[in-house]
């Protein structure tokens, strides 16, 4: 195989490097370290962070791309020929889900097709029936008699495997804490489940328990069945949902990178300088807000698609074309979504510039840019962090809406929006094909809910006003 690095892959790993550098900086900064320790002590925040970490692992695996080598009939000296299809590490791990396609719709955990077809008997007569699937439950000789027992056996084996893995994970966590604090293992267990540790390990372990009790049976069942059914062309819906995670993460993170420089710089400048600078920046974001967002995004996406179509020679594979449109969508969403954060930062900067420490810095002749960087920006970071996480949720939902109306990602790109768009006509069938829509909804719901809960934990830890209220309440109780 030969590695393939798409533009979004490079930006994702660049973002990962920036996040690692920020983590290192936060560890050596007392104020940031204290705030993140508050996040670590939040049960809801750590449970949400655990879920987000699982989604991030899926997205990173789907960002390691390669082109497989084709089998050659020639000798060893023949030049290697690689497939035009770009796969990822997630595709390699989920080969069974990707390759076991069916003819058309099949319900979750089914052994037969969802729709009836005309089947011919050996004597030439015909009848209407649900044909057997090519892969789902093919190991069963008598599906009506064996199906329920086989599902129960696989579910139990998966649940036991998940429980065993969780016990090992929980034991490792408890052992490390016991060694670090030089106490007995039993004492450490009691402290973990009472929540007496600095990090809310009880929430982390409880979340992992729920995930493993779901993932274990799913893995065991997916080996022989389509756990979430198949779509119109016979693709496994679980595979489509897992592949859609990367698109949601790319839209939510890379768009934020595009948005932040505009929002932070212009918002602080408008609030601090005031006057004509404030008027110009207000006029700019007011004008952008006056244009219907969907129309502006649709026009930009269509122009980008025309550019891609007229320069098809720039892209060696279909994956590169789809990635170019995904990257363009990130930039377009970023350039149209910075106005809300900019307005918030402007209002907060208007208040901060009147405070005594800013006035004192001005009296001592400190440069205006240094005042904005050293005195205003640190006191606005809680707003930036909260807005970034909250905007992540909004951008994930925006991608689903845009792809649903046909102006989002490329049709060949896996995303929750394309899944919902494909399921639109399925809801008009009788009986209803519901599993594609439900799968996309559940994955999006868990991802967005985890992001919102983590945003609440970050807000509570970084917002100085909330911290001051909590400190005052604690002092009042002690008094």
Tab-separated table of C-alpha atoms in Angstrom:
chain	number	residue	atom	x	y	z
A	1	UNK	CA	0.000	0.000	0.000
A	2	UNK	CA	0.996	3.629	-0.386
A	3	UNK	CA	0.079	6.333	2.190
A	4	UNK	CA	-2.243	9.135	1.117
A	5	UNK	CA	-2.367	12.450	2.990
A	6	UNK	CA	-5.462	14.507	2.260
A	7	UNK	CA	-5.656	18.187	3.108
A	8	UNK	CA	-8.068	17.567	5.950
A	9	UNK	CA	-5.806	14.790	7.282
A	10	UNK	CA	-2.866	17.190	7.492
A	11	UNK	CA	-4.982	19.858	9.202
A	12	UNK	CA	-6.418	17.352	11.676
A	13	UNK	CA	-2.983	16.198	12.790
A	14	UNK	CA	-1.768	19.805	12.863
A	15	UNK	CA	-4.691	20.591	15.155
A	16	UNK	CA	-3.768	17.587	17.295
A	17	UNK	CA	-0.224	18.941	17.606
A	18	UNK	CA	-1.551	22.379	18.594
A	19	UNK	CA	-3.847	20.796	21.197
A	20	UNK	CA	-0.892	18.834	22.600
A	21	UNK	CA	1.192	22.013	22.795
A	22	UNK	CA	-1.673	23.816	24.530
A	23	UNK	CA	-1.947	20.922	26.993
A	24	UNK	CA	1.760	21.179	27.775
A	25	UNK	CA	1.458	24.945	28.230
A	26	UNK	CA	-1.599	24.545	30.482
A	27	UNK	CA	0.290	22.035	32.628
A	28	UNK	CA	3.016	24.606	33.328
A	29	UNK	CA	0.640	27.557	33.757
A	30	UNK	CA	-0.813	27.681	37.302
A	31	UNK	CA	-4.052	29.444	36.319
A	32	UNK	CA	-4.811	27.189	33.377
A	33	UNK	CA	-3.802	24.095	35.327
A	34	UNK	CA	-6.163	25.065	38.129
A	35	UNK	CA	-9.039	25.598	35.704
A	36	UNK	CA	-8.489	22.283	33.945
A	37	UNK	CA	-8.317	20.550	37.330
A	38	UNK	CA	-11.816	21.865	37.969
A	39	UNK	CA	-12.904	20.345	34.667
A	40	UNK	CA	-11.281	17.062	35.715
A	41	UNK	CA	-13.263	17.101	38.943
A	42	UNK	CA	-16.592	17.514	37.122
A	43	UNK	CA	-18.434	14.215	36.731
A	44	UNK	CA	-20.525	15.398	33.799
A	45	UNK	CA	-17.496	16.987	32.157
A	46	UNK	CA	-15.322	13.876	32.435
A	47	UNK	CA	-18.117	11.595	31.235
A	48	UNK	CA	-18.595	13.866	28.223
A	49	UNK	CA	-14.842	14.047	27.608
A	50	UNK	CA	-14.665	10.242	27.618
A	51	UNK	CA	-17.338	10.051	24.927
A	52	UNK	CA	-15.622	12.765	22.885
A	53	UNK	CA	-12.315	10.890	23.169
A	54	UNK	CA	-13.937	7.754	21.734
A	55	UNK	CA	-15.349	9.747	18.817
A	56	UNK	CA	-11.925	11.362	18.319
A	57	UNK	CA	-10.228	7.950	18.130
A	58	UNK	CA	-12.704	6.849	15.451
A	59	UNK	CA	-12.080	10.066	13.520
A	60	UNK	CA	-8.289	9.747	13.744
A	61	UNK	CA	-8.396	6.129	12.544
A	62	UNK	CA	-10.479	7.296	9.597
A	63	UNK	CA	-7.869	9.985	8.857
A	64	UNK	CA	-5.010	7.523	8.234
A	65	UNK	CA	-5.513	7.014	4.501
A	66	UNK	CA	-3.779	4.735	2.022
A	67	UNK	CA	-4.235	3.202	-1.417
A	68	UNK	CA	-4.017	-0.617	-1.433
A	69	UNK	CA	-1.698	-2.356	-3.848
A	70	UNK	CA	-3.381	-4.322	-6.608
A	71	UNK	CA	-2.519	-7.929	-7.242
A	72	UNK	CA	-0.142	-8.207	-10.190
A	73	UNK	CA	0.112	-11.112	-12.592
A	74	UNK	CA	3.677	-10.209	-13.548
A	75	UNK	CA	6.992	-11.023	-11.875
A	76	UNK	CA	8.639	-9.461	-8.875
A	77	UNK	CA	10.308	-6.785	-10.977
A	78	UNK	CA	7.042	-5.395	-12.312
A	79	UNK	CA	6.139	-1.897	-11.228
A	80	UNK	CA	3.633	-1.772	-8.364
A	81	UNK	CA	0.103	-0.735	-9.304
A	82	UNK	CA	-2.145	0.820	-6.645
A	83	UNK	CA	-5.892	1.021	-6.518
A	84	UNK	CA	-7.665	4.278	-7.244
A	85	UNK	CA	-9.798	3.734	-4.133
A	86	UNK	CA	-8.560	5.500	-0.999
A	87	UNK	CA	-9.115	3.536	2.201
A	88	UNK	CA	-8.376	4.292	5.844
A	89	UNK	CA	-7.261	2.437	8.949
A	90	UNK	CA	-10.901	2.347	10.036
A	91	UNK	CA	-11.787	0.620	6.755
A	92	UNK	CA	-9.121	-1.977	7.442
A	93	UNK	CA	-10.464	-2.617	10.948
A	94	UNK	CA	-14.067	-2.742	9.702
A	95	UNK	CA	-13.397	-4.821	6.592
A	96	UNK	CA	-16.276	-7.128	7.460
A	97	UNK	CA	-18.772	-4.283	7.668
A	98	UNK	CA	-17.495	-2.701	4.455
A	99	UNK	CA	-17.310	-5.824	2.295
A	100	UNK	CA	-20.427	-7.726	3.375
A	101	UNK	CA	-22.958	-5.896	1.259
A	102	UNK	CA	-26.502	-7.057	0.587
A	103	UNK	CA	-28.856	-6.586	-2.342
A	104	UNK	CA	-31.013	-3.903	-0.722
A	105	UNK	CA	-32.759	-3.080	2.549
A	106	UNK	CA	-32.540	-5.405	5.518
A	107	UNK	CA	-33.729	-4.677	9.046
A	108	UNK	CA	-31.333	-4.652	12.023
A	109	UNK	CA	-30.146	-8.163	12.955
A	110	UNK	CA	-32.312	-9.672	10.201
A	111	UNK	CA	-31.635	-12.855	8.253
A	112	UNK	CA	-33.871	-12.018	5.280
A	113	UNK	CA	-34.351	-9.022	3.018
A	114	UNK	CA	-36.851	-6.403	4.163
A	115	UNK	CA	-38.885	-6.421	0.954
A	116	UNK	CA	-40.639	-9.361	-0.660
A	117	UNK	CA	-39.414	-10.619	-4.020
A	118	UNK	CA	-40.598	-13.154	-6.530
A	119	UNK	CA	-38.846	-16.449	-5.874
A	120	UNK	CA	-38.953	-19.451	-8.198
A	121	UNK	CA	-39.266	-22.977	-6.818
A	122	UNK	CA	-37.487	-26.010	-8.213
A	123	UNK	CA	-40.649	-27.091	-10.056
A	124	UNK	CA	-40.888	-23.749	-11.865
A	125	UNK	CA	-43.682	-22.193	-9.825
A	126	UNK	CA	-43.229	-18.734	-8.343
A	127	UNK	CA	-44.190	-17.168	-5.016
A	128	UNK	CA	-43.557	-13.981	-3.054
A	129	UNK	CA	-41.170	-14.241	-0.100
A	130	UNK	CA	-38.359	-12.503	1.780
A	131	UNK	CA	-35.113	-13.939	0.317
A	132	UNK	CA	-32.218	-14.897	2.597
A	133	UNK	CA	-29.407	-12.385	3.001
A	134	UNK	CA	-26.052	-13.130	1.418
A	135	UNK	CA	-24.156	-12.459	4.660
A	136	UNK	CA	-26.485	-11.658	7.556
A	137	UNK	CA	-27.189	-14.849	9.480
A	138	UNK	CA	-25.878	-16.996	6.653
A	139	UNK	CA	-24.347	-19.419	9.181
A	140	UNK	CA	-27.816	-20.437	10.419
A	141	UNK	CA	-29.300	-23.575	8.878
A	142	UNK	CA	-32.793	-22.920	10.239
A	143	UNK	CA	-33.139	-19.159	10.949
A	144	UNK	CA	-36.645	-19.247	12.513
A	145	UNK	CA	-35.546	-21.844	15.060
A	146	UNK	CA	-31.947	-20.758	15.654
A	147	UNK	CA	-32.052	-16.960	15.260
A	148	UNK	CA	-33.138	-15.911	18.764
A	149	UNK	CA	-30.784	-18.324	20.520
A	150	UNK	CA	-27.835	-17.234	18.358
A	151	UNK	CA	-28.515	-13.544	19.073
A	152	UNK	CA	-28.730	-14.225	22.819
A	153	UNK	CA	-25.496	-16.222	22.793
A	154	UNK	CA	-23.562	-13.559	20.910
A	155	UNK	CA	-25.014	-10.764	23.032
A	156	UNK	CA	-24.040	-12.528	26.244
A	157	UNK	CA	-20.523	-13.274	24.971
A	158	UNK	CA	-20.069	-9.635	23.947
A	159	UNK	CA	-21.384	-8.324	27.270
A	160	UNK	CA	-19.082	-10.641	29.228
A	161	UNK	CA	-16.110	-9.586	27.093
A	162	UNK	CA	-16.936	-5.926	27.645
A	163	UNK	CA	-17.267	-6.489	31.382
A	164	UNK	CA	-13.905	-8.299	31.479
A	165	UNK	CA	-12.167	-5.469	29.622
A	166	UNK	CA	-13.756	-2.930	31.973
A	167	UNK	CA	-12.563	-4.838	35.033
A	168	UNK	CA	-9.017	-4.835	33.691
A	169	UNK	CA	-9.235	-1.094	32.901
A	170	UNK	CA	-10.693	-0.260	36.314
A	171	UNK	CA	-8.032	-2.377	38.024
A	172	UNK	CA	-5.237	-0.557	36.205
A	173	UNK	CA	-6.675	2.843	37.190
A	174	UNK	CA	-7.091	1.828	40.826
A	175	UNK	CA	-3.624	0.294	40.998
A	176	UNK	CA	-1.949	3.401	39.601
A	177	UNK	CA	-3.826	5.677	42.015
A	178	UNK	CA	-2.962	3.409	44.942
A	179	UNK	CA	0.721	3.470	44.077
A	180	UNK	CA	0.747	7.233	43.543
A	181	UNK	CA	-0.930	7.958	46.898
A	182	UNK	CA	0.709	5.049	48.809
A	183	UNK	CA	-2.569	3.650	50.121
A	184	UNK	CA	-4.257	0.261	49.945
A	185	UNK	CA	-6.184	-0.887	46.888
A	186	UNK	CA	-9.415	-1.210	48.883
A	187	UNK	CA	-9.123	2.354	50.159
A	188	UNK	CA	-8.499	3.575	46.603
A	189	UNK	CA	-11.616	1.778	45.315
A	190	UNK	CA	-13.776	3.400	47.980
A	191	UNK	CA	-12.340	6.820	47.222
A	192	UNK	CA	-12.971	6.377	43.487
A	193	UNK	CA	-16.631	5.432	43.874
A	194	UNK	CA	-17.267	8.118	46.495
A	195	UNK	CA	-15.785	10.710	44.139
A	196	UNK	CA	-13.006	11.713	46.543
A	197	UNK	CA	-10.311	11.772	43.841
A	198	UNK	CA	-9.026	14.897	42.095
A	199	UNK	CA	-10.193	13.508	38.754
A	200	UNK	CA	-13.753	12.177	38.558
A	201	UNK	CA	-12.630	8.608	37.822
A	202	UNK	CA	-16.000	7.259	38.879
A	203	UNK	CA	-17.642	9.109	35.980
A	204	UNK	CA	-14.921	7.994	33.550
A	205	UNK	CA	-15.184	4.347	34.570
A	206	UNK	CA	-18.993	4.438	34.553
A	207	UNK	CA	-18.950	5.872	31.039
A	208	UNK	CA	-16.486	3.233	29.871
A	209	UNK	CA	-18.681	0.559	31.443
A	210	UNK	CA	-21.686	1.754	29.438
A	211	UNK	CA	-19.621	1.993	26.242
A	212	UNK	CA	-18.104	-1.470	26.630
A	213	UNK	CA	-21.451	-3.059	27.477
A	214	UNK	CA	-22.742	-1.633	24.198
A	215	UNK	CA	-19.625	-2.104	22.047
A	216	UNK	CA	-18.992	-5.694	23.165
A	217	UNK	CA	-22.320	-7.134	21.980
A	218	UNK	CA	-22.214	-4.954	18.847
A	219	UNK	CA	-18.797	-6.357	17.858
A	220	UNK	CA	-19.875	-9.950	18.448
A	221	UNK	CA	-23.165	-9.460	16.600
A	222	UNK	CA	-21.568	-7.529	13.713
A	223	UNK	CA	-19.422	-10.554	12.929
A	224	UNK	CA	-22.504	-12.390	11.637
A	225	UNK	CA	-25.295	-9.814	11.272
A	226	UNK	CA	-25.973	-6.251	10.194
A	227	UNK	CA	-26.521	-4.711	13.627
A	228	UNK	CA	-28.172	-1.538	12.313
A	229	UNK	CA	-29.450	-3.048	9.061
A	230	UNK	CA	-28.564	-2.066	5.513
A	231	UNK	CA	-29.579	0.811	3.255
A	232	UNK	CA	-31.067	0.888	-0.237
A	233	UNK	CA	-27.893	-0.345	-1.951
A	234	UNK	CA	-27.118	-2.918	0.732
A	235	UNK	CA	-24.411	-1.021	2.656
A	236	UNK	CA	-24.117	-1.672	6.370
A	237	UNK	CA	-25.659	1.258	8.264
A	238	UNK	CA	-23.282	0.821	11.229
A	239	UNK	CA	-20.338	1.241	8.851
A	240	UNK	CA	-21.899	4.382	7.351
A	241	UNK	CA	-22.445	5.869	10.828
A	242	UNK	CA	-18.856	5.186	11.897
A	243	UNK	CA	-17.502	6.730	8.691
A	244	UNK	CA	-19.679	9.809	9.239
A	245	UNK	CA	-17.976	10.578	12.558
A	246	UNK	CA	-14.845	11.925	10.851
A	247	UNK	CA	-16.847	14.355	8.715
A	248	UNK	CA	-18.637	15.709	11.787
A	249	UNK	CA	-15.334	16.178	13.631
A	250	UNK	CA	-13.700	17.856	10.634
A	251	UNK	CA	-16.594	20.278	10.216
A	252	UNK	CA	-16.693	21.051	13.938
A	253	UNK	CA	-12.954	21.554	14.474
A	254	UNK	CA	-11.442	22.897	11.254
A	255	UNK	CA	-14.239	25.427	10.832
A	256	UNK	CA	-13.415	26.732	14.298
A	257	UNK	CA	-9.795	27.258	13.265
A	258	UNK	CA	-10.973	29.425	10.384
A	259	UNK	CA	-13.426	31.365	12.549
A	260	UNK	CA	-11.287	32.128	15.607
A	261	UNK	CA	-8.707	34.552	14.147
A	262	UNK	CA	-11.413	36.793	12.683
A	263	UNK	CA	-13.664	36.687	15.737
A	264	UNK	CA	-10.981	37.192	18.390
A	265	UNK	CA	-8.938	39.872	16.615
A	266	UNK	CA	-11.861	41.943	15.331
A	267	UNK	CA	-13.935	41.575	18.512
A	268	UNK	CA	-11.155	42.770	20.820
A	269	UNK	CA	-10.156	45.591	18.479
A	270	UNK	CA	-13.743	46.828	18.204
A	271	UNK	CA	-14.273	46.822	21.963
A	272	UNK	CA	-10.917	48.305	22.937
A	273	UNK	CA	-10.373	50.964	20.297
A	274	UNK	CA	-13.992	52.033	19.838
A	275	UNK	CA	-14.659	54.985	17.553
A	276	UNK	CA	-14.246	54.463	13.829
A	277	UNK	CA	-12.594	51.068	14.253
A	278	UNK	CA	-15.661	49.874	16.150
A	279	UNK	CA	-17.974	51.371	13.530
A	280	UNK	CA	-16.194	49.653	10.651
A	281	UNK	CA	-16.124	46.248	12.348
A	282	UNK	CA	-19.776	46.566	13.394
A	283	UNK	CA	-20.721	47.493	9.844
A	284	UNK	CA	-18.813	44.467	8.534
A	285	UNK	CA	-20.457	41.828	10.710
A	286	UNK	CA	-23.865	43.497	10.493
A	287	UNK	CA	-23.653	43.333	6.693
A	288	UNK	CA	-22.677	39.671	6.790
A	289	UNK	CA	-25.516	38.886	9.210
A	290	UNK	CA	-28.009	40.641	6.944
A	291	UNK	CA	-27.346	38.122	4.172
A	292	UNK	CA	-29.302	34.855	4.619
A	293	UNK	CA	-26.695	32.345	5.750
A	294	UNK	CA	-27.999	29.409	3.732
A	295	UNK	CA	-28.016	31.441	0.511
A	296	UNK	CA	-24.485	32.719	1.115
A	297	UNK	CA	-23.193	29.220	1.861
A	298	UNK	CA	-25.069	27.739	-1.120
A	299	UNK	CA	-23.594	30.310	-3.516
A	300	UNK	CA	-20.069	29.767	-2.218
A	301	UNK	CA	-20.371	25.959	-2.310
A	302	UNK	CA	-21.721	25.978	-5.867
A	303	UNK	CA	-18.921	28.285	-7.016
A	304	UNK	CA	-16.371	25.982	-5.387
A	305	UNK	CA	-17.944	22.944	-7.030
A	306	UNK	CA	-17.714	24.597	-10.447
A	307	UNK	CA	-14.042	25.346	-9.778
A	308	UNK	CA	-13.397	21.704	-8.800
A	309	UNK	CA	-15.199	20.407	-11.891
A	310	UNK	CA	-13.233	22.668	-14.237
A	311	UNK	CA	-9.913	21.621	-12.678
A	312	UNK	CA	-10.517	17.898	-12.385
A	313	UNK	CA	-6.917	17.188	-13.424
A	314	UNK	CA	-5.729	18.519	-10.076
A	315	UNK	CA	-7.267	15.566	-8.225
A	316	UNK	CA	-5.907	12.062	-8.741
A	317	UNK	CA	-8.748	10.254	-6.964
A	318	UNK	CA	-12.403	10.780	-6.145
A	319	UNK	CA	-11.441	10.992	-2.469
A	320	UNK	CA	-9.265	14.029	-3.152
A	321	UNK	CA	-12.137	15.749	-4.980
A	322	UNK	CA	-14.511	15.042	-2.102
A	323	UNK	CA	-11.891	16.204	0.409
A	324	UNK	CA	-11.430	19.479	-1.471
A	325	UNK	CA	-15.143	20.196	-1.235
A	326	UNK	CA	-15.169	19.272	2.469
A	327	UNK	CA	-12.276	21.635	3.126
A	328	UNK	CA	-13.976	24.385	1.131
A	329	UNK	CA	-17.143	23.891	3.171
A	330	UNK	CA	-15.111	24.307	6.378
A	331	UNK	CA	-13.684	27.609	5.155
A	332	UNK	CA	-17.090	28.828	3.974
A	333	UNK	CA	-18.770	27.993	7.280
A	334	UNK	CA	-15.887	29.619	9.163
A	335	UNK	CA	-16.078	32.843	7.166
A	336	UNK	CA	-19.836	33.101	7.771
A	337	UNK	CA	-20.025	32.054	11.444
A	338	UNK	CA	-17.470	34.310	13.192
A	339	UNK	CA	-19.848	37.211	13.726
A	340	UNK	CA	-21.592	35.863	16.849
A	341	UNK	CA	-18.359	35.357	18.813
A	342	UNK	CA	-17.031	38.688	17.553
A	343	UNK	CA	-20.078	40.495	18.962
A	344	UNK	CA	-19.695	38.761	22.340
A	345	UNK	CA	-15.993	39.640	22.579
A	346	UNK	CA	-16.668	43.242	21.575
A	347	UNK	CA	-19.216	43.688	24.356
A	348	UNK	CA	-16.934	42.140	26.960
A	349	UNK	CA	-13.914	44.180	25.776
A	350	UNK	CA	-15.976	47.387	26.142
A	351	UNK	CA	-16.359	46.588	29.852
A	352	UNK	CA	-12.804	45.396	30.436
A	353	UNK	CA	-11.165	48.508	28.973
A	354	UNK	CA	-12.767	50.606	31.728
A	355	UNK	CA	-11.346	48.522	34.572
A	356	UNK	CA	-8.595	49.888	36.819
A	357	UNK	CA	-5.795	47.547	35.759
A	358	UNK	CA	-6.306	48.447	32.085
A	359	UNK	CA	-6.415	52.154	32.922
A	360	UNK	CA	-3.205	51.744	34.972
A	361	UNK	CA	-1.456	49.986	32.088
A	362	UNK	CA	-2.414	52.851	29.785
A	363	UNK	CA	-1.135	55.405	32.314
A	364	UNK	CA	2.224	53.609	32.476
A	365	UNK	CA	2.544	53.859	28.698
A	366	UNK	CA	2.069	50.176	27.862
A	367	UNK	CA	1.372	49.773	24.145
A	368	UNK	CA	-2.199	49.172	23.090
A	369	UNK	CA	-1.433	45.866	21.390
A	370	UNK	CA	0.348	44.618	24.516
A	371	UNK	CA	-2.635	45.587	26.648
A	372	UNK	CA	-4.965	43.636	24.351
A	373	UNK	CA	-2.678	40.593	24.367
A	374	UNK	CA	-1.720	40.554	28.075
A	375	UNK	CA	-4.768	42.040	29.830
A	376	UNK	CA	-7.839	41.651	27.619
A	377	UNK	CA	-7.302	38.327	25.838
A	378	UNK	CA	-6.634	36.214	28.979
A	379	UNK	CA	-9.825	37.555	30.557
A	380	UNK	CA	-11.794	36.701	27.418
A	381	UNK	CA	-10.497	33.158	27.009
A	382	UNK	CA	-13.377	31.636	28.951
A	383	UNK	CA	-15.785	33.113	26.384
A	384	UNK	CA	-13.620	31.839	23.523
A	385	UNK	CA	-13.381	28.319	24.948
A	386	UNK	CA	-17.101	28.118	25.667
A	387	UNK	CA	-17.992	29.479	22.227
A	388	UNK	CA	-15.621	27.034	20.509
A	389	UNK	CA	-17.203	24.007	22.143
A	390	UNK	CA	-20.748	25.287	21.687
A	391	UNK	CA	-20.080	26.179	18.059
A	392	UNK	CA	-18.794	22.646	17.520
A	393	UNK	CA	-22.278	21.326	18.261
A	394	UNK	CA	-23.919	23.925	16.053
A	395	UNK	CA	-21.561	23.198	13.150
A	396	UNK	CA	-22.200	19.442	13.346
A	397	UNK	CA	-25.928	20.125	13.087
A	398	UNK	CA	-25.366	22.703	10.328
A	399	UNK	CA	-23.515	20.144	8.201
A	400	UNK	CA	-26.427	17.742	8.562
A	401	UNK	CA	-28.886	20.413	7.439
A	402	UNK	CA	-26.750	21.588	4.510
A	403	UNK	CA	-26.110	18.051	3.266
A	404	UNK	CA	-29.812	17.312	3.630
A	405	UNK	CA	-30.685	20.155	1.234
A	406	UNK	CA	-27.865	19.169	-1.159
A	407	UNK	CA	-25.354	21.990	-0.592
A	408	UNK	CA	-23.150	20.324	1.985
A	409	UNK	CA	-20.414	17.754	1.533
A	410	UNK	CA	-19.807	15.799	-1.645
A	411	UNK	CA	-22.416	13.048	-2.234
A	412	UNK	CA	-19.590	10.477	-2.085
A	413	UNK	CA	-18.548	11.672	1.384
A	414	UNK	CA	-19.938	9.803	4.361
A	415	UNK	CA	-21.776	12.142	6.715
A	416	UNK	CA	-24.816	12.222	8.954
A	417	UNK	CA	-26.422	14.715	6.590
A	418	UNK	CA	-26.109	12.416	3.573
A	419	UNK	CA	-27.492	9.538	5.673
A	420	UNK	CA	-30.521	11.643	6.628
A	421	UNK	CA	-30.938	12.808	3.035
A	422	UNK	CA	-30.868	9.205	1.805
A	423	UNK	CA	-33.384	8.197	4.472
A	424	UNK	CA	-35.814	10.941	3.463
A	425	UNK	CA	-37.586	8.887	0.807
A	426	UNK	CA	-37.371	5.729	2.909
A	427	UNK	CA	-39.824	7.247	5.375
A	428	UNK	CA	-42.481	7.280	2.636
A	429	UNK	CA	-42.268	3.504	2.191
A	430	UNK	CA	-44.782	1.103	3.626
A	431	UNK	CA	-43.565	-0.384	5.898
A	432	UNK	CA	-41.204	2.417	6.915
A	433	UNK	CA	-37.429	1.943	6.665
A	434	UNK	CA	-36.513	3.679	9.898
A	435	UNK	CA	-33.074	2.398	10.897
A	436	UNK	CA	-30.884	4.681	8.754
A	437	UNK	CA	-32.496	7.805	10.165
A	438	UNK	CA	-32.443	6.480	13.728
A	439	UNK	CA	-28.747	5.499	13.466
A	440	UNK	CA	-27.746	8.970	12.221
A	441	UNK	CA	-29.889	10.619	14.904
A	442	UNK	CA	-28.456	8.541	17.769
A	443	UNK	CA	-24.815	9.115	16.759
A	444	UNK	CA	-25.395	12.853	16.267
A	445	UNK	CA	-27.338	13.107	19.522
A	446	UNK	CA	-24.588	11.460	21.581
A	447	UNK	CA	-21.851	13.546	19.923
A	448	UNK	CA	-23.666	16.872	20.337
A	449	UNK	CA	-24.826	16.079	23.876
A	450	UNK	CA	-21.281	15.176	24.940
A	451	UNK	CA	-19.946	18.401	23.396
A	452	UNK	CA	-22.580	20.505	25.200
A	453	UNK	CA	-21.950	18.862	28.572
A	454	UNK	CA	-18.217	19.377	28.167
A	455	UNK	CA	-18.880	23.018	27.237
A	456	UNK	CA	-20.817	23.482	30.478
A	457	UNK	CA	-17.912	22.034	32.482
A	458	UNK	CA	-15.432	24.309	30.701
A	459	UNK	CA	-17.655	27.341	31.322
A	460	UNK	CA	-17.983	26.567	35.016
A	461	UNK	CA	-14.209	26.174	35.342
A	462	UNK	CA	-12.992	29.095	33.235
A	463	UNK	CA	-15.645	31.784	33.762
A	464	UNK	CA	-14.251	33.988	36.574
A	465	UNK	CA	-17.718	35.257	37.521
A	466	UNK	CA	-19.048	31.741	38.148
A	467	UNK	CA	-15.886	30.864	40.057
A	468	UNK	CA	-16.312	33.994	42.178
A	469	UNK	CA	-19.946	33.116	42.955
A	470	UNK	CA	-18.969	29.563	43.930
A	471	UNK	CA	-16.149	30.855	46.158
A	472	UNK	CA	-18.491	33.349	47.798
A	473	UNK	CA	-21.107	30.676	48.405
A	474	UNK	CA	-18.517	28.384	49.947
A	475	UNK	CA	-17.308	31.206	52.220
A	476	UNK	CA	-20.862	31.937	53.293
A	477	UNK	CA	-21.473	28.309	54.175
A	478	UNK	CA	-18.245	28.133	56.217
A	479	UNK	CA	-19.119	31.350	57.973
